[in-house]
PDB file of C-alpha atoms in Angstrom:
ATOM      1  CA  UNK A  23      96.389  95.041  98.438  1.00  0.00           C
ATOM      2  CA  UNK A  24      97.960  96.005  95.127  1.00  0.00           C
ATOM      3  CA  UNK A  25     101.554  95.877  96.342  1.00  0.00           C
ATOM      4  CA  UNK A  26     101.111  92.264  97.426  1.00  0.00           C
ATOM      5  CA  UNK A  27      99.441  91.375  94.115  1.00  0.00           C
ATOM      6  CA  UNK A  28     102.365  92.857  92.186  1.00  0.00           C
ATOM      7  CA  UNK A  29     104.864  91.073  94.425  1.00  0.00           C
ATOM      8  CA  UNK A  30     103.091  87.728  93.870  1.00  0.00           C
ATOM      9  CA  UNK A  31     102.984  88.305  90.101  1.00  0.00           C
ATOM     10  CA  UNK A  32     106.719  89.071  90.099  1.00  0.00           C
ATOM     11  CA  UNK A  33     107.429  85.917  92.114  1.00  0.00           C
ATOM     12  CA  UNK A  34     105.397  83.889  89.584  1.00  0.00           C
ATOM     13  CA  UNK A  35     107.343  85.415  86.686  1.00  0.00           C
ATOM     14  CA  UNK A  36     110.639  84.662  88.416  1.00  0.00           C
ATOM     15  CA  UNK A  37     109.552  81.065  88.970  1.00  0.00           C
ATOM     16  CA  UNK A  38     108.767  80.778  85.247  1.00  0.00           C
ATOM     17  CA  UNK A  39     112.284  82.074  84.578  1.00  0.00           C
ATOM     18  CA  UNK A  40     113.735  79.414  86.896  1.00  0.00           C
ATOM     19  CA  UNK A  41     114.580  81.807  89.716  1.00  0.00           C
ATOM     20  CA  UNK A  42     113.457  80.980  93.260  1.00  0.00           C
ATOM     21  CA  UNK A  43     114.244  82.190  96.754  1.00  0.00           C
ATOM     22  CA  UNK A  44     114.635  85.839  95.791  1.00  0.00           C
ATOM     23  CA  UNK A  45     113.131  88.580  97.939  1.00  0.00           C
ATOM     24  CA  UNK A  46     110.998  90.862  95.784  1.00  0.00           C
ATOM     25  CA  UNK A  47     111.168  94.433  97.061  1.00  0.00           C
ATOM     26  CA  UNK A  48     108.867  97.189  95.914  1.00  0.00           C
ATOM     27  CA  UNK A  49     109.595 100.762  96.905  1.00  0.00           C
ATOM     28  CA  UNK A  50     107.899 104.073  96.375  1.00  0.00           C
ATOM     29  CA  UNK A  51     110.058 106.111  93.986  1.00  0.00           C
ATOM     30  CA  UNK A  52     111.324 109.482  95.184  1.00  0.00           C
ATOM     31  CA  UNK A  53     110.180 111.030  91.901  1.00  0.00           C
ATOM     32  CA  UNK A  54     106.476 110.391  91.189  1.00  0.00           C
ATOM     33  CA  UNK A  55     107.115 110.598  87.430  1.00  0.00           C
ATOM     34  CA  UNK A  56     108.807 107.199  87.820  1.00  0.00           C
ATOM     35  CA  UNK A  57     105.499 105.569  88.737  1.00  0.00           C
ATOM     36  CA  UNK A  58     103.743 104.509  91.923  1.00  0.00           C
ATOM     37  CA  UNK A  59     106.071 101.620  92.792  1.00  0.00           C
ATOM     38  CA  UNK A  60     109.546 100.630  91.639  1.00  0.00           C
ATOM     39  CA  UNK A  61     111.865  97.647  91.917  1.00  0.00           C
ATOM     40  CA  UNK A  62     115.566  97.057  91.343  1.00  0.00           C
ATOM     41  CA  UNK A  63     114.895  93.323  91.016  1.00  0.00           C
ATOM     42  CA  UNK A  64     116.628  92.988  87.632  1.00  0.00           C
ATOM     43  CA  UNK A  65     119.750  94.665  88.989  1.00  0.00           C
ATOM     44  CA  UNK A  66     119.956  92.176  91.861  1.00  0.00           C
ATOM     45  CA  UNK A  67     119.449  89.203  89.511  1.00  0.00           C
ATOM     46  CA  UNK A  68     122.073  90.234  86.937  1.00  0.00           C
ATOM     47  CA  UNK A  69     124.982  88.357  88.506  1.00  0.00           C
ATOM     48  CA  UNK A  70     122.851  85.278  89.226  1.00  0.00           C
ATOM     49  CA  UNK A  71     121.473  85.032  85.688  1.00  0.00           C
ATOM     50  CA  UNK A  72     124.599  86.307  83.935  1.00  0.00           C
ATOM     51  CA  UNK A  73     122.571  88.740  81.837  1.00  0.00           C
ATOM     52  CA  UNK A  74     122.474  92.531  81.638  1.00  0.00           C
ATOM     53  CA  UNK A  75     119.939  93.969  84.125  1.00  0.00           C
ATOM     54  CA  UNK A  76     118.036  95.814  81.402  1.00  0.00           C
ATOM     55  CA  UNK A  77     117.541  92.551  79.463  1.00  0.00           C
ATOM     56  CA  UNK A  78     116.205  90.875  82.606  1.00  0.00           C
ATOM     57  CA  UNK A  79     113.890  93.830  83.327  1.00  0.00           C
ATOM     58  CA  UNK A  80     112.523  93.770  79.779  1.00  0.00           C
ATOM     59  CA  UNK A  81     111.844  90.025  80.058  1.00  0.00           C
ATOM     60  CA  UNK A  82     110.051  90.498  83.382  1.00  0.00           C
ATOM     61  CA  UNK A  83     107.977  93.397  81.977  1.00  0.00           C
ATOM     62  CA  UNK A  84     107.003  91.329  78.921  1.00  0.00           C
ATOM     63  CA  UNK A  85     105.953  88.376  81.071  1.00  0.00           C
ATOM     64  CA  UNK A  86     103.889  90.631  83.371  1.00  0.00           C
ATOM     65  CA  UNK A  87     101.747  91.932  80.499  1.00  0.00           C
ATOM     66  CA  UNK A  88      98.365  90.266  80.276  1.00  0.00           C
ATOM     67  CA  UNK A  89      98.376  89.045  83.860  1.00  0.00           C
ATOM     68  CA  UNK A  90      95.607  89.884  86.281  1.00  0.00           C
ATOM     69  CA  UNK A  91      97.594  92.521  88.115  1.00  0.00           C
ATOM     70  CA  UNK A  92      96.377  95.873  89.365  1.00  0.00           C
ATOM     71  CA  UNK A  93      98.812  97.904  87.289  1.00  0.00           C
ATOM     72  CA  UNK A  94      98.235 100.242  84.397  1.00  0.00           C
ATOM     73  CA  UNK A  95     101.717  99.716  83.057  1.00  0.00           C
ATOM     74  CA  UNK A  96     105.281  98.581  83.634  1.00  0.00           C
ATOM     75  CA  UNK A  97     108.197 100.618  82.361  1.00  0.00           C
ATOM     76  CA  UNK A  98     111.837  99.585  82.181  1.00  0.00           C
ATOM     77  CA  UNK A  99     114.038 102.529  83.097  1.00  0.00           C
ATOM     78  CA  UNK A 100     117.746 103.227  83.210  1.00  0.00           C
ATOM     79  CA  UNK A 101     120.020 100.263  83.779  1.00  0.00           C
ATOM     80  CA  UNK A 102     117.121  97.928  84.567  1.00  0.00           C
ATOM     81  CA  UNK A 103     114.699  99.426  87.057  1.00  0.00           C
ATOM     82  CA  UNK A 104     111.059  98.353  86.856  1.00  0.00           C
ATOM     83  CA  UNK A 105     108.581 101.196  87.375  1.00  0.00           C
ATOM     84  CA  UNK A 106     104.936 100.309  88.022  1.00  0.00           C
ATOM     85  CA  UNK A 107     101.962 102.605  87.617  1.00  0.00           C
ATOM     86  CA  UNK A 108      98.791 101.563  89.459  1.00  0.00           C
ATOM     87  CA  UNK A 109      95.513 101.642  87.572  1.00  0.00           C
ATOM     88  CA  UNK A 110      92.990 104.350  88.415  1.00  0.00           C
ATOM     89  CA  UNK A 111      90.524 101.660  89.522  1.00  0.00           C
ATOM     90  CA  UNK A 112      93.117 100.235  91.926  1.00  0.00           C
ATOM     91  CA  UNK A 113      93.839 103.645  93.436  1.00  0.00           C
ATOM     92  CA  UNK A 114      90.093 104.253  93.859  1.00  0.00           C
ATOM     93  CA  UNK A 115      89.737 100.830  95.498  1.00  0.00           C
ATOM     94  CA  UNK A 116      92.599 101.562  97.911  1.00  0.00           C
ATOM     95  CA  UNK A 117      91.056 104.910  98.850  1.00  0.00           C
ATOM     96  CA  UNK A 118      87.695 103.225  99.439  1.00  0.00           C
ATOM     97  CA  UNK A 119      89.393 100.683 101.731  1.00  0.00           C
ATOM     98  CA  UNK A 120      91.043 103.504 103.687  1.00  0.00           C
ATOM     99  CA  UNK A 121      87.763 105.399 104.097  1.00  0.00           C
ATOM    100  CA  UNK A 122      85.857 102.267 105.155  1.00  0.00           C
ATOM    101  CA  UNK A 123      88.510 101.221 107.684  1.00  0.00           C
ATOM    102  CA  UNK A 124      88.310 104.652 109.316  1.00  0.00           C
ATOM    103  CA  UNK A 125      90.631 104.889 112.338  1.00  0.00           C
ATOM    104  CA  UNK A 126      91.582 101.199 112.046  1.00  0.00           C
ATOM    105  CA  UNK A 127      93.337 101.590 108.682  1.00  0.00           C
ATOM    106  CA  UNK A 128      96.869 100.226 108.851  1.00  0.00           C
ATOM    107  CA  UNK A 129      96.371  98.337 112.102  1.00  0.00           C
ATOM    108  CA  UNK A 130      97.899  94.869 112.135  1.00  0.00           C
ATOM    109  CA  UNK A 131      98.638  91.902 114.361  1.00  0.00           C
ATOM    110  CA  UNK A 132     102.284  91.664 113.317  1.00  0.00           C
ATOM    111  CA  UNK A 133     103.415  91.283 116.948  1.00  0.00           C
ATOM    112  CA  UNK A 134     100.880  88.504 117.659  1.00  0.00           C
ATOM    113  CA  UNK A 135     100.372  89.853 121.198  1.00  0.00           C
ATOM    114  CA  UNK A 136     103.966  89.125 122.179  1.00  0.00           C
ATOM    115  CA  UNK A 137     105.550  91.322 124.824  1.00  0.00           C
ATOM    116  CA  UNK A 138     108.165  93.903 124.003  1.00  0.00           C
ATOM    117  CA  UNK A 139     109.781  96.484 126.234  1.00  0.00           C
ATOM    118  CA  UNK A 140     110.533  99.979 125.023  1.00  0.00           C
ATOM    119  CA  UNK A 141     113.032 101.723 127.216  1.00  0.00           C
ATOM    120  CA  UNK A 142     113.290 105.445 126.808  1.00  0.00           C
ATOM    121  CA  UNK A 143     114.362 108.488 128.741  1.00  0.00           C
ATOM    122  CA  UNK A 144     113.262 109.336 132.220  1.00  0.00           C
ATOM    123  CA  UNK A 145     114.097 112.598 133.892  1.00  0.00           C
ATOM    124  CA  UNK A 146     117.005 112.564 136.313  1.00  0.00           C
ATOM    125  CA  UNK A 147     115.501 113.476 139.710  1.00  0.00           C
ATOM    126  CA  UNK A 148     118.780 115.009 140.901  1.00  0.00           C
ATOM    127  CA  UNK A 149     119.521 117.106 137.803  1.00  0.00           C
ATOM    128  CA  UNK A 150     117.773 119.901 135.968  1.00  0.00           C
ATOM    129  CA  UNK A 151     115.115 119.128 133.371  1.00  0.00           C
ATOM    130  CA  UNK A 152     115.830 120.270 129.843  1.00  0.00           C
ATOM    131  CA  UNK A 153     114.251 120.122 126.396  1.00  0.00           C
ATOM    132  CA  UNK A 154     115.987 116.805 125.553  1.00  0.00           C
ATOM    133  CA  UNK A 155     113.990 114.994 128.243  1.00  0.00           C
ATOM    134  CA  UNK A 156     110.712 116.034 126.637  1.00  0.00           C
ATOM    135  CA  UNK A 157     111.920 115.249 123.124  1.00  0.00           C
ATOM    136  CA  UNK A 158     113.163 111.760 123.978  1.00  0.00           C
ATOM    137  CA  UNK A 159     110.059 111.063 126.038  1.00  0.00           C
ATOM    138  CA  UNK A 160     107.743 111.941 123.155  1.00  0.00           C
ATOM    139  CA  UNK A 161     109.791 109.850 120.691  1.00  0.00           C
ATOM    140  CA  UNK A 162     109.734 106.847 123.040  1.00  0.00           C
ATOM    141  CA  UNK A 163     105.998 107.216 123.565  1.00  0.00           C
ATOM    142  CA  UNK A 164     105.426 107.383 119.795  1.00  0.00           C
ATOM    143  CA  UNK A 165     107.484 104.213 119.262  1.00  0.00           C
ATOM    144  CA  UNK A 166     105.488 102.414 121.970  1.00  0.00           C
ATOM    145  CA  UNK A 167     102.207 103.525 120.359  1.00  0.00           C
ATOM    146  CA  UNK A 168     103.320 102.284 116.933  1.00  0.00           C
ATOM    147  CA  UNK A 169     104.286  98.915 118.380  1.00  0.00           C
ATOM    148  CA  UNK A 170     100.900  98.598 120.127  1.00  0.00           C
ATOM    149  CA  UNK A 171      99.176  99.524 116.839  1.00  0.00           C
ATOM    150  CA  UNK A 172     100.957  96.615 115.158  1.00  0.00           C
ATOM    151  CA  UNK A 173      99.933  94.004 117.709  1.00  0.00           C
ATOM    152  CA  UNK A 174     102.722  94.081 120.281  1.00  0.00           C
ATOM    153  CA  UNK A 175     102.039  94.163 124.010  1.00  0.00           C
ATOM    154  CA  UNK A 176     104.201  97.034 125.218  1.00  0.00           C
TER     155      UNK A 176
END
């Protein structure tokens, strides 16, 4: 998946820069004009490297160019944010994967079949039922379904 490829490329760049053991986070920007993915990595490294975040971001962006990564471009924004725009081919590939996976898209084995208990509301047999019982019941059921979808035995 493209997000993992970008994360690995960033980890490689950091290793070249002598930085190890840093968690690389990629987030979806709130404003789509800022790209498809964004990272505040340079901001978090500023105190460690003793350099301005924007300088770090520019160095990372320069080192990413020419690598086999599924991005169309990297932009340094503001104080040192890295904004990534996925290539059209990568987006088409992701959509193809989604269509081919059909109803199994997104399913994982994150829980490795381990047991987990989800405790949620049950109606009080001695009191009146109200809307909150239904709301909490549906939320609990949704949480249990999501956990099952990701490989947990609920």
